Structures are given as C-alpha cells and as structure tokens.
XYZ file of C-alpha atoms in Angstrom:
602
model
C -148.918 -47.261 71.614
C -145.226 -48.330 71.231
C -145.033 -49.158 74.885
C -148.081 -51.466 74.640
C -146.501 -53.122 71.574
C -143.268 -53.663 73.495
C -145.192 -55.365 76.272
C -146.921 -57.736 73.798
C -143.649 -58.594 72.074
C -142.002 -59.290 75.376
C -144.756 -61.687 76.450
C -144.596 -63.222 72.987
C -140.870 -63.767 73.104
C -141.161 -65.495 76.440
C -143.736 -67.899 74.997
C -141.445 -68.748 72.065
C -138.483 -69.140 74.453
C -140.465 -71.697 76.513
C -141.483 -74.020 73.697
C -140.791 -77.402 75.438
C -138.466 -79.981 73.875
C -140.288 -82.812 72.199
C -143.270 -80.836 71.014
C -144.606 -81.595 67.559
C -142.467 -79.683 65.018
C -145.354 -79.282 62.682
C -147.443 -77.572 65.386
C -144.529 -75.337 66.049
C -144.158 -74.328 62.371
C -147.881 -73.803 62.016
C -147.768 -71.355 64.911
C -144.888 -69.542 63.293
C -146.865 -69.402 60.086
C -149.743 -67.834 61.992
C -147.389 -65.187 63.290
C -146.728 -64.166 59.692
C -150.451 -64.225 58.980
C -151.083 -61.785 61.910
C -148.350 -59.462 60.540
C -149.844 -59.344 57.009
C -151.112 -55.910 55.998
C -153.465 -57.508 53.525
C -152.548 -55.413 50.497
C -151.159 -58.376 48.432
C -153.163 -61.518 47.662
C -150.223 -64.094 48.038
C -149.660 -63.029 51.591
C -153.231 -62.251 52.581
C -155.021 -65.290 51.125
C -152.101 -67.650 50.351
C -150.756 -67.990 53.859
C -154.307 -68.639 55.170
C -154.720 -71.455 52.583
C -151.460 -73.005 53.585
C -152.515 -72.855 57.356
C -155.766 -74.660 56.444
C -153.770 -77.415 54.693
C -151.409 -77.697 57.753
C -154.376 -78.061 59.953
C -155.567 -81.031 57.761
C -152.064 -82.612 58.192
C -152.128 -82.227 61.939
C -155.730 -83.534 62.159
C -154.790 -86.642 60.066
C -157.135 -85.525 57.245
C -154.495 -85.005 54.615
C -152.921 -87.219 51.881
C -149.484 -87.198 50.312
C -150.899 -85.054 47.494
C -151.530 -82.404 50.203
C -147.800 -81.909 50.664
C -147.432 -81.203 47.028
C -150.140 -78.595 47.237
C -148.467 -77.058 50.318
C -145.161 -76.877 48.465
C -146.614 -75.317 45.291
C -148.511 -72.669 47.261
C -145.494 -71.786 49.388
C -143.263 -71.449 46.365
C -145.770 -69.191 44.734
C -146.029 -66.967 47.836
C -142.282 -66.783 48.247
C -141.891 -65.583 44.647
C -144.819 -63.148 44.433
C -145.390 -61.641 47.879
C -144.674 -57.957 48.045
C -142.694 -57.953 51.319
C -140.794 -60.090 53.710
C -143.870 -61.115 55.730
C -145.157 -63.491 53.032
C -141.710 -64.497 51.843
C -140.450 -65.478 55.223
C -143.662 -67.261 56.155
C -143.691 -69.349 53.041
C -140.022 -70.150 53.308
C -140.522 -71.431 56.840
C -142.988 -74.013 55.651
C -140.782 -75.060 52.744
C -138.022 -75.509 55.191
C -140.126 -77.744 57.346
C -141.120 -79.888 54.391
C -137.543 -80.918 53.936
C -136.347 -80.896 57.581
C -139.318 -82.825 58.938
C -140.355 -85.034 56.044
C -140.716 -88.012 58.429
C -143.151 -86.039 60.591
C -145.334 -85.115 57.692
C -145.296 -88.748 56.466
C -146.203 -90.026 59.949
C -149.166 -87.531 60.456
C -150.543 -88.452 57.000
C -150.103 -92.313 57.163
C -150.265 -93.037 60.869
C -152.435 -90.119 62.036
C -149.973 -89.196 64.808
C -146.544 -87.739 65.502
C -143.389 -89.698 64.737
C -142.176 -92.129 67.290
C -140.514 -90.617 70.371
C -142.063 -87.147 69.758
C -143.612 -86.288 73.042
C -143.626 -83.260 75.314
C -140.999 -83.681 77.978
C -139.866 -81.879 81.171
C -137.669 -79.014 79.616
C -135.017 -78.777 82.278
C -134.550 -82.547 82.650
C -134.484 -83.107 78.888
C -132.047 -80.311 78.238
C -129.593 -81.351 80.945
C -127.187 -83.733 79.072
C -126.997 -85.952 82.203
C -130.864 -85.778 82.597
C -130.594 -84.803 86.289
C -134.019 -84.598 88.112
C -134.014 -80.855 88.405
C -137.602 -80.452 89.805
C -136.760 -83.098 92.306
C -133.680 -81.480 93.813
C -135.347 -78.060 93.759
C -138.188 -79.554 95.756
C -135.691 -80.987 98.215
C -134.100 -77.563 98.652
C -137.470 -75.994 99.193
C -138.003 -78.512 102.014
C -134.455 -77.655 103.300
C -133.348 -81.254 102.805
C -129.961 -80.231 101.355
C -128.399 -83.715 101.733
C -131.410 -85.149 99.805
C -130.847 -82.547 97.150
C -127.249 -83.556 96.663
C -128.328 -87.208 96.537
C -130.824 -86.429 93.759
C -128.216 -84.619 91.791
C -125.596 -87.297 92.215
C -128.009 -89.936 91.063
C -127.146 -88.677 87.530
C -124.156 -86.431 88.103
C -121.384 -87.388 90.542
C -119.946 -83.789 90.310
C -122.576 -81.752 92.071
C -120.117 -79.231 93.441
C -118.121 -78.655 90.278
C -121.280 -78.296 88.059
C -122.790 -75.943 90.763
C -119.980 -73.572 90.015
C -119.086 -73.947 86.339
C -122.015 -75.702 84.537
C -123.321 -73.784 81.502
C -126.852 -74.618 82.752
C -128.532 -75.625 79.519
C -131.435 -76.736 81.710
C -132.507 -73.148 82.100
C -132.877 -72.328 78.389
C -136.515 -73.518 78.030
C -137.655 -73.287 81.686
C -141.454 -72.850 81.541
C -141.125 -70.261 84.287
C -140.105 -67.890 81.447
C -143.734 -67.699 80.410
C -144.443 -65.987 83.861
C -141.249 -63.965 84.348
C -137.819 -65.514 84.051
C -136.169 -68.965 84.248
C -135.390 -70.565 87.592
C -131.798 -69.921 88.568
C -131.064 -73.659 88.642
C -127.293 -73.499 88.911
C -127.561 -71.020 91.853
C -129.879 -73.425 93.741
C -127.490 -76.260 93.075
C -124.709 -74.200 94.465
C -126.766 -73.298 97.543
C -127.452 -77.020 98.229
C -123.750 -78.017 98.094
C -122.854 -75.068 100.293
C -125.243 -76.430 102.928
C -124.338 -80.114 102.489
C -120.732 -80.694 101.322
C -120.575 -83.506 98.713
C -117.977 -85.572 100.692
C -120.269 -85.592 103.689
C -123.372 -86.993 101.813
C -123.136 -90.809 101.638
C -123.190 -92.423 98.245
C -125.584 -95.308 97.422
C -124.565 -98.807 98.526
C -122.837 -100.672 95.667
C -124.323 -103.811 94.207
C -122.800 -107.232 94.936
C -119.286 -107.609 93.490
C -119.275 -109.072 89.976
C -115.530 -109.959 89.713
C -115.316 -107.970 86.466
C -112.408 -105.504 86.049
C -112.591 -102.288 83.970
C -109.792 -99.939 83.067
C -110.627 -96.269 82.762
C -108.044 -94.036 80.996
C -108.301 -90.545 82.259
C -109.583 -89.076 85.607
C -111.482 -86.166 84.076
C -115.200 -85.637 84.445
C -115.982 -88.330 81.801
C -113.675 -91.059 83.151
C -114.518 -90.370 86.814
C -118.260 -90.476 86.125
C -117.877 -93.781 84.175
C -115.857 -95.184 87.056
C -118.314 -94.005 89.800
C -121.343 -95.731 88.179
C -119.443 -98.998 87.224
C -118.229 -99.244 90.887
C -121.778 -98.825 92.205
C -122.851 -101.621 89.798
C -120.434 -103.901 91.562
C -117.493 -103.760 89.111
C -113.848 -103.253 89.984
C -112.486 -100.175 88.421
C -108.842 -98.904 87.932
C -108.223 -95.431 86.714
C -104.988 -94.452 84.930
C -104.306 -90.750 85.108
C -101.274 -88.921 83.723
C -101.433 -86.015 86.188
C -100.753 -86.079 89.869
C -104.370 -85.303 90.783
C -107.757 -86.030 89.230
C -110.279 -83.774 87.655
C -108.972 -83.287 84.145
C -109.811 -79.891 82.708
C -112.016 -79.115 85.759
C -108.685 -78.909 87.678
C -106.176 -77.901 84.942
C -108.412 -75.826 82.713
C -110.775 -73.877 84.854
C -109.182 -71.143 86.961
C -109.416 -71.057 90.777
C -111.520 -68.056 90.865
C -114.343 -69.963 89.089
C -113.846 -73.385 90.779
C -111.758 -73.622 93.922
C -109.923 -76.905 93.807
C -110.683 -77.830 97.434
C -114.305 -77.811 96.322
C -113.517 -80.043 93.347
C -111.673 -82.448 95.664
C -114.915 -82.905 97.649
C -116.620 -84.428 94.554
C -113.578 -86.588 93.775
C -113.349 -87.796 97.422
C -116.998 -88.853 97.323
C -116.523 -90.622 93.905
C -113.548 -92.543 95.091
C -115.354 -93.694 98.247
C -118.361 -95.075 96.265
C -117.086 -98.461 95.579
C -114.109 -100.594 94.425
C -112.112 -97.808 92.672
C -108.295 -97.602 92.474
C -106.618 -94.727 90.839
C -102.990 -94.654 89.463
C -101.707 -91.111 89.241
C -98.725 -90.043 87.203
C -99.322 -92.902 84.881
C -99.667 -92.069 81.162
C -100.938 -94.625 78.780
C -98.338 -94.917 76.048
C -95.505 -94.002 78.340
C -95.826 -95.972 81.577
C -98.213 -98.709 80.369
C -99.498 -99.546 76.894
C -103.108 -99.642 75.687
C -102.661 -103.231 74.624
C -101.709 -104.216 78.193
C -104.961 -102.689 79.438
C -107.010 -104.198 76.807
C -105.662 -107.633 77.370
C -105.699 -107.394 81.167
C -109.225 -106.099 81.832
C -112.806 -107.057 80.831
C -113.486 -103.679 79.348
C -111.538 -100.397 78.758
C -112.954 -96.820 78.734
C -110.972 -94.094 77.057
C -111.852 -90.675 78.509
C -108.651 -88.637 77.834
C -110.409 -85.360 77.113
C -108.991 -82.668 75.009
C -106.215 -80.900 76.904
C -103.765 -79.923 74.152
C -104.198 -76.367 72.927
C -104.341 -75.671 69.121
C -101.925 -73.426 67.350
C -102.729 -71.505 64.184
C -101.120 -72.762 60.955
C -99.214 -69.641 60.137
C -95.609 -68.300 60.341
C -94.242 -67.568 63.756
C -97.080 -69.500 65.498
C -94.294 -71.262 67.530
C -92.588 -68.050 68.489
C -91.743 -67.228 72.065
C -94.601 -65.817 74.122
C -97.232 -67.349 71.825
C -99.223 -69.969 73.694
C -102.556 -71.767 73.290
C -105.177 -70.780 75.960
C -105.508 -74.316 77.257
C -101.739 -74.645 77.730
C -101.627 -71.258 79.449
C -104.361 -72.201 81.938
C -102.626 -75.533 82.630
C -99.322 -73.770 83.439
C -101.091 -71.435 85.885
C -102.904 -74.391 87.428
C -99.577 -76.188 87.876
C -97.990 -73.233 89.730
C -96.007 -72.008 86.728
C -97.943 -68.720 86.347
C -95.849 -65.999 84.521
C -95.527 -62.515 85.855
C -97.296 -60.238 83.406
C -96.670 -57.033 85.114
C -96.424 -54.222 82.520
C -97.112 -56.708 79.673
C -99.631 -56.177 76.880
C -101.618 -59.323 76.327
C -103.576 -60.114 73.076
C -106.035 -62.996 73.005
C -107.573 -64.427 69.842
C -110.912 -66.210 70.370
C -114.260 -65.751 72.113
C -115.056 -69.033 73.863
C -115.237 -69.867 77.573
C -111.593 -71.055 77.570
C -110.630 -67.797 75.930
C -112.479 -65.849 78.622
C -110.793 -67.857 81.422
C -107.395 -67.063 79.871
C -108.206 -63.337 79.542
C -109.417 -63.064 83.112
C -106.520 -65.094 84.371
C -104.069 -62.686 82.553
C -105.752 -59.757 84.416
C -105.007 -61.421 87.734
C -101.386 -61.899 86.741
C -101.116 -58.095 86.644
C -101.119 -57.643 82.859
C -100.977 -53.943 81.884
C -103.751 -54.569 79.212
C -105.649 -57.485 77.864
C -107.262 -57.221 74.422
C -109.558 -59.923 72.938
C -109.940 -59.938 69.153
C -112.536 -61.814 67.070
C -113.615 -61.796 63.536
C -117.423 -61.996 64.068
C -119.751 -61.374 66.892
C -120.850 -65.026 66.440
C -117.311 -65.942 67.588
C -118.286 -64.887 71.209
C -119.506 -68.320 72.277
C -118.694 -67.884 75.950
C -121.380 -67.556 78.537
C -122.808 -64.013 78.627
C -121.912 -63.718 82.334
C -118.328 -64.753 81.538
C -117.976 -62.001 78.905
C -119.697 -59.481 81.205
C -117.319 -60.471 84.074
C -114.252 -60.008 81.798
C -115.478 -56.554 80.742
C -115.916 -55.558 84.374
C -112.398 -56.650 85.217
C -110.964 -54.468 82.394
C -110.631 -56.853 79.457
C -111.101 -54.917 76.220
C -113.031 -56.418 73.292
C -112.671 -55.776 69.610
C -114.591 -57.519 66.841
C -114.691 -57.387 63.035
C -111.002 -57.997 62.859
C -109.448 -60.990 61.076
C -106.059 -62.290 62.320
C -103.463 -62.051 59.509
C -100.008 -62.933 60.982
C -97.673 -62.862 63.946
C -94.657 -60.543 63.926
C -91.691 -61.892 65.928
C -88.350 -60.407 66.839
C -85.608 -61.749 64.577
C -83.055 -62.080 67.396
C -85.075 -63.329 70.352
C -87.924 -64.971 68.352
C -90.415 -63.484 70.844
C -93.705 -62.094 69.592
C -93.626 -58.347 69.037
C -97.035 -57.643 67.439
C -99.931 -59.038 65.551
C -101.343 -57.841 62.226
C -105.177 -57.451 61.954
C -107.422 -56.840 58.970
C -110.620 -54.797 59.468
C -113.797 -56.576 58.317
C -117.283 -55.637 57.365
C -120.496 -57.589 57.814
C -121.643 -59.682 54.788
C -124.558 -62.110 54.116
C -125.566 -64.803 56.573
C -124.682 -68.332 55.650
C -127.019 -71.362 55.250
C -126.828 -71.970 59.037
C -127.821 -68.383 59.966
C -124.310 -67.418 60.919
C -122.884 -64.090 60.160
C -120.077 -63.893 57.497
C -117.572 -61.110 56.892
C -115.424 -59.782 54.099
C -112.302 -57.639 54.048
C -112.945 -53.923 54.647
C -111.205 -51.314 52.336
C -109.305 -50.112 55.450
C -105.663 -51.160 55.591
C -104.372 -53.862 58.000
C -102.740 -52.504 61.156
C -100.147 -53.545 63.529
C -100.989 -54.105 67.189
C -98.105 -54.464 69.703
C -98.150 -57.182 72.253
C -95.840 -59.033 74.668
C -97.915 -62.198 75.036
C -100.244 -63.831 72.470
C -102.770 -66.319 73.757
C -104.646 -68.405 71.100
C -108.098 -69.310 72.269
C -108.742 -71.389 68.986
C -109.795 -74.742 70.456
C -108.149 -77.931 71.869
C -107.446 -81.375 70.647
C -106.783 -84.773 72.249
C -103.521 -86.611 72.567
C -104.483 -89.655 70.490
C -101.108 -90.559 69.009
C -100.469 -93.662 71.098
C -104.050 -94.963 70.573
C -103.659 -94.526 66.781
C -100.410 -96.585 66.949
C -102.467 -99.259 68.815
C -104.994 -99.394 65.986
C -107.722 -97.470 67.776
C -109.689 -95.754 64.980
C -109.049 -91.963 65.004
C -110.311 -89.387 62.546
C -108.837 -85.869 62.716
C -107.735 -86.325 66.295
C -111.064 -87.796 67.454
C -111.667 -91.348 68.535
C -114.458 -93.043 66.443
C -117.175 -94.338 68.750
C -120.948 -94.748 68.404
C -123.836 -93.519 70.452
C -123.286 -96.351 72.960
C -119.672 -95.160 73.367
C -118.299 -98.481 71.865
C -115.231 -97.817 69.712
C -115.781 -98.771 66.147
C -114.511 -102.207 65.257
C -112.882 -102.835 68.627
C -114.183 -105.440 71.091
C -114.665 -104.392 74.788
C -113.235 -100.787 74.141
C -115.307 -97.782 74.907
C -114.692 -94.046 74.561
C -116.534 -90.767 75.242
C -116.295 -87.207 76.157
C -114.124 -84.654 74.465
C -111.791 -87.167 72.854
C -114.842 -88.302 70.792
C -116.900 -85.185 70.337
C -114.231 -82.557 70.398
C -113.984 -79.865 72.999
C -117.228 -79.493 74.793
C -118.565 -78.782 78.398
C -118.096 -80.624 81.640
C -121.736 -81.711 81.758
C -121.494 -83.224 78.340
C -118.507 -85.186 79.443
C -120.309 -86.385 82.535
C -123.234 -87.470 80.398
C -120.892 -89.513 78.137
C -119.393 -91.198 81.107
C -122.865 -92.081 82.372
C -123.939 -93.590 79.060
C -120.634 -95.537 78.763
C -121.064 -97.023 82.206
C -124.534 -98.282 81.399
C -123.350 -99.731 78.093
C -120.261 -101.409 79.510
C -122.461 -102.942 82.145
C -124.709 -104.346 79.447
C -121.701 -105.510 77.390
C -120.492 -107.555 80.406
C -123.859 -109.265 80.571
C -125.671 -107.299 83.350
C -128.419 -104.841 83.648
C -127.773 -103.307 87.034
C -130.008 -100.794 88.683
C -128.685 -98.101 91.154
C -131.526 -97.204 93.424
C -130.834 -94.536 95.966
C -134.421 -94.814 97.307
C -135.107 -91.148 96.931
C -138.546 -89.786 97.889
C -139.275 -86.484 96.301
C -141.570 -84.039 98.179
C -145.122 -83.672 96.967
C -145.834 -80.950 94.257
C -148.120 -78.076 95.329
C -149.865 -75.860 92.873
C -147.889 -72.721 92.042
C -150.035 -69.533 91.852
C -147.755 -68.167 89.073
C -147.328 -64.754 90.634
C -144.659 -62.963 88.756
C -141.547 -62.798 90.928
C -138.015 -61.562 90.267
C -135.239 -64.063 89.629
C -132.587 -64.324 92.252
C -129.097 -63.794 90.824
C -125.833 -64.872 92.216
C -123.902 -61.792 93.254
C -120.220 -61.486 92.717
C -117.385 -59.638 94.496
C -116.549 -56.120 93.326
C -114.566 -56.380 90.065
C -111.817 -54.015 91.315
C -111.210 -56.179 94.341
C -111.599 -59.615 92.769
C -109.341 -58.971 89.788
C -106.250 -58.739 92.077
C -106.552 -62.409 93.268
C -107.703 -65.839 92.438
C -110.269 -66.074 95.161
C -113.734 -67.474 94.269
C -115.692 -64.581 92.771
C -119.306 -65.564 93.622
C -120.985 -64.701 96.844
C -123.310 -67.118 98.691
C -127.030 -66.893 98.114
C -128.979 -66.088 101.185
C -131.451 -68.496 102.714
C -134.337 -66.154 101.965
C -133.265 -65.925 98.277
C -132.904 -69.739 97.970
C -136.346 -70.412 99.450
C -137.976 -67.844 97.251
C -136.162 -69.097 94.167
C -137.030 -72.748 94.880
C -140.611 -71.655 95.358
C -140.777 -70.339 91.794
C -140.474 -73.782 90.318
C -143.577 -74.798 88.492
C -142.888 -78.569 89.164
C -143.312 -79.540 85.408
C -142.636 -83.101 86.572
C -146.229 -83.180 87.848
C -147.883 -80.237 86.085
C -148.033 -79.418 82.426
C -145.753 -82.170 81.126
C -147.009 -85.059 83.354
C -145.217 -87.218 85.795
C -141.651 -88.367 85.160
C -141.255 -91.736 83.471
C -139.653 -94.548 85.412
C -138.858 -94.718 89.169
C -137.224 -91.766 90.741
C -133.777 -92.450 92.279
C -133.399 -95.505 89.962
C -130.522 -95.313 87.410
C-alpha cells in the first residue's frame, strides 16, 4: 500500500513541477485547494464542507459568473475554516486561498469584470520563457536531432552570443518546468547545448550579416557577458561599438571568476572571437574608466553609453580582523588564481564561509591547490544556494560541509596579523519567516574555536561604482539605478545592465540584460533594426511519450580531477545526444502552440 502511495505522490509531484509559466494563477490555486479537499478525512465540518463551498465559489470566478461580493464571501469562509478546522489540511487549504486574494487581486478583478485572465497571462513554452535570454530551446534541440550542429549554434546565438560558455556553466533555469517531467525527467538541455558546440566550434560558425552602417557610435564599458552581448547585437544592427575593458582580456567573471576546470578559457575565447568578428567592434584592453579615461569623455564623445561593469569586488564582513592576513573574499581569491597568482596551500587548513556557486568554486579551487582540508560553514541549509551538482562535486572532491553554525569573529595573530582561527556559534532551527525561509537561533552549546590558515569569505560581490558616482551617475548601495529598459535614471543616452544594476547574478541574466540594452539603445537612436538569421527549424513530429531515462553528463573520477584544473566533464556520446534530443516534446508546436513571431528574427 505504501509503495502504491509513493508512486502516486511521485507522479503528482512531477505534475506540480511541470506547471507551465503563464498559466492562470487562480486555476493553479483552485487545483491546490482541491488537493486539500482530497486529503480531508471528513470528520470536521469546516474542512469537509467549507473547502467544497470555497471551491464552488472559485469555479464561479473562473467561469465569469461571480461578482465582487463573491470575493468577500470567499474571504469570510476561508477565515472561518482557518480558525475552526481541526487539523492542518483545512487550515493550509484556506490560507492558500486567502493568500491568493491578496497576491492576485488583479486576476480576481479581471475574471469578474472582464470575464478573462489579466492581460499577458497566457500559457507559454516553459523552457523558452524561463531562459532569461529567451533562447529558442526546442529549435536548437530539433537541429541537434537532425545533426545540424552549426544550425543549432546559430539558433542559440540568435539570442545568446555565448553558446560555448553557457553550455558549460549555465544554471539551466530552462529545465525547471520542462514538460517532459510529466513523463519522466526534464530534458538535459545544457548537455545538448554542450554537445552542439563540441561538434561545431563557435568561432567556426558564421555570424549573421550586419545591417547597413548607421554612423552611430556607442561606447560599452566592460567586456563581460553583459557588455559583450550588448556590443554584439548593436554591431549587427549596423552601429559602431567601442568596448573599454580594464583587464588584458575579455570575458569578465566568465574568465576571472569561474575556474578553469568548469570553463576552459580557450573555449571562452571561441565565443569572444566570434563576437568580435560580427561587425564593427573595437575593444580597448587595460583601459579602466576613471583611471585611463573619464565617463564624461565617453558620454560626450559617443551617441550612447552602456555601463556593464559587473560585480567583481568581493565583500568582506563588518567585523574585527576582517582585513587580517590570509582572509580573502572568494571573488578576489578566484581572480588571483585566474591571473596566475595562485597560492600554494599545501598543508594548509582552509575555511570557507558561504554556500553559493562562487563559494563552491573557491572551495574546489582550494582543493586543487593542495589544501590539507577545506571546510564550508553556513548558518542555515537555505544558505546553500549553489547548484546541487556543484555541491555534490565539492563533496566528492573532499570538501567538508557543516551547517547550523553562525560566524562570530576572526582570531588573528597579534604579531603577524595572520588569521589563526574562527569562532563559531552552534544554532538550532527556529520558525520559518514570511518568505518560507528557515530561521535559526543560538543553541545552548558554547561557541567553539576552529583553527585555519586561510579564511575565504563567500559572502557576495559588489561593483566598483566609485568613479561613476563622482560623475553623477545615480547609485544606491553600490548598484547603478536603471529601469527595465536599462536606461539610467535621469541620464540622457546612458544605459546600464547586468550585475552592476541587479547585484551579483548569473551569466545568462547578464547576457539577457545586454540583449535588452542593445534593443533599447537601438530604439533610442531612432531605429528598429531586425536581425534575421534566416533560420529554418525542422518540422515537429509527434512524440510517443515513452518513459526514457535522462542522459546525464559524466565527470572524471573525483580522485583524479581534484589534482589539476583540467575540465571535469566528459563528452556526451552521439547515441546519448540523439536519444536525449528525441525526448523533447516540441512544446513550440504541441501543448503550448506555435512560437509567436518569426523564428530567427531578433
């Protein structure tokens, strides 16, 4: 019996996971209410009868048969159920609907007054919608299935000029609501992208022909993923672009923040080479705005300016001895290693505070620098925000993890000022906060001392905005203030996007920001250019939906890979790639409907 229940729950969980973006939230909440109704034991009236009455009222709302008075009736019934139900089934079900009344008030109003969902609420293709750059995922998977790898790279590059880098380091949000989950497991989209660029190197695939030259000149500050993306699309639109980069090579944190074992730099160079060959792009290396040239000079000398400086400065903690020797932010540590200044950690005990992707990169890098031990400490399990595969990879390589420990202070040697130990306070689990995040409180156990020779602080990064503030660029708490079009508030012809606006984020989010900025800079200059790569996507064939295992990317043996910085992932075989591509349900044609707009048109 228990085994049968497990099967039902597993199938149900896959359905919940696969709810597509853009679906009516009221329909979703009604389905969640019905789950509570099905769990009711029927012993108490509020749960047994009350939830059914609320469900009937919600049906009236969805059918357009309700009035505004109906909302008051729903609220009254739900409050009564939440206060009088005997167990959590009724309480949770009623609270869900009360939550929806406040969170989606506009949806309720639209269903009652206009008899339809609110504007822009429509079921979309999950993988395309959840990709920040809105890459045509079904399109390039279809290309891979047809073994047209050059075509697959062109489809990816139509929205993302870093196909190789993203094939190796993207957090693949596109997989989160893949409808294949209803059958078995999500498509391994990142692995297929990686297979495509392994078969057709990015710098061998021609970029689209640029539009006729406009004579407009744009300055881009920063050659990271955001700045390079903006420059790429602007050049294809026919504009002249000059990039100002403070480092000796481009790529930003893709080069200086992601270790070699995850992203070999010769592979990154393939993307950059293709971008720089796309149109009229000139790049000035070793040129820092504020040191070698002022922001005012750029603003006065160009038709538009894009600020994409990223967030490359590591944060330190506001406590005594935070500037002690051998205490270093994770971002600074990774940049030193990338610049060839890697320390020898042989025999050293390394402690790392933080659980994000940058922290995992730093921990695994320390392992490769021969550290005797690497310990990662966090206060809550929620603090482990790194990709699950990154945490698992670190564990396999010998990194040790401890949670429920708050960081108290740093102990430094009085003579050398080098870190000697950290002091940690044991914690216990407390209530969840209003956002559903776990909170903790101090345990009755005493704080304890943990010896270390190197302390790495994985507690976030910030942008170097000091010069821009001096030039009257609006900055709040280290972030440049820009709107959704990437235009900087109150500044004519100045745009900004990526980490310097949002705070530290992912490469694909920075790429998306550069894409948005390019389109809006083009509009600001008085144009509405189209970039048409004349892509023809293979026809979609019905998928029999036969449950099939997901092809995973294999990695080198942990005991071998942790001794060097070689790329850890192994290539996917041809048979694996073909079978994985064949699992795609082609939601661009089935289930969600055909994609809006012309394919290949930007």
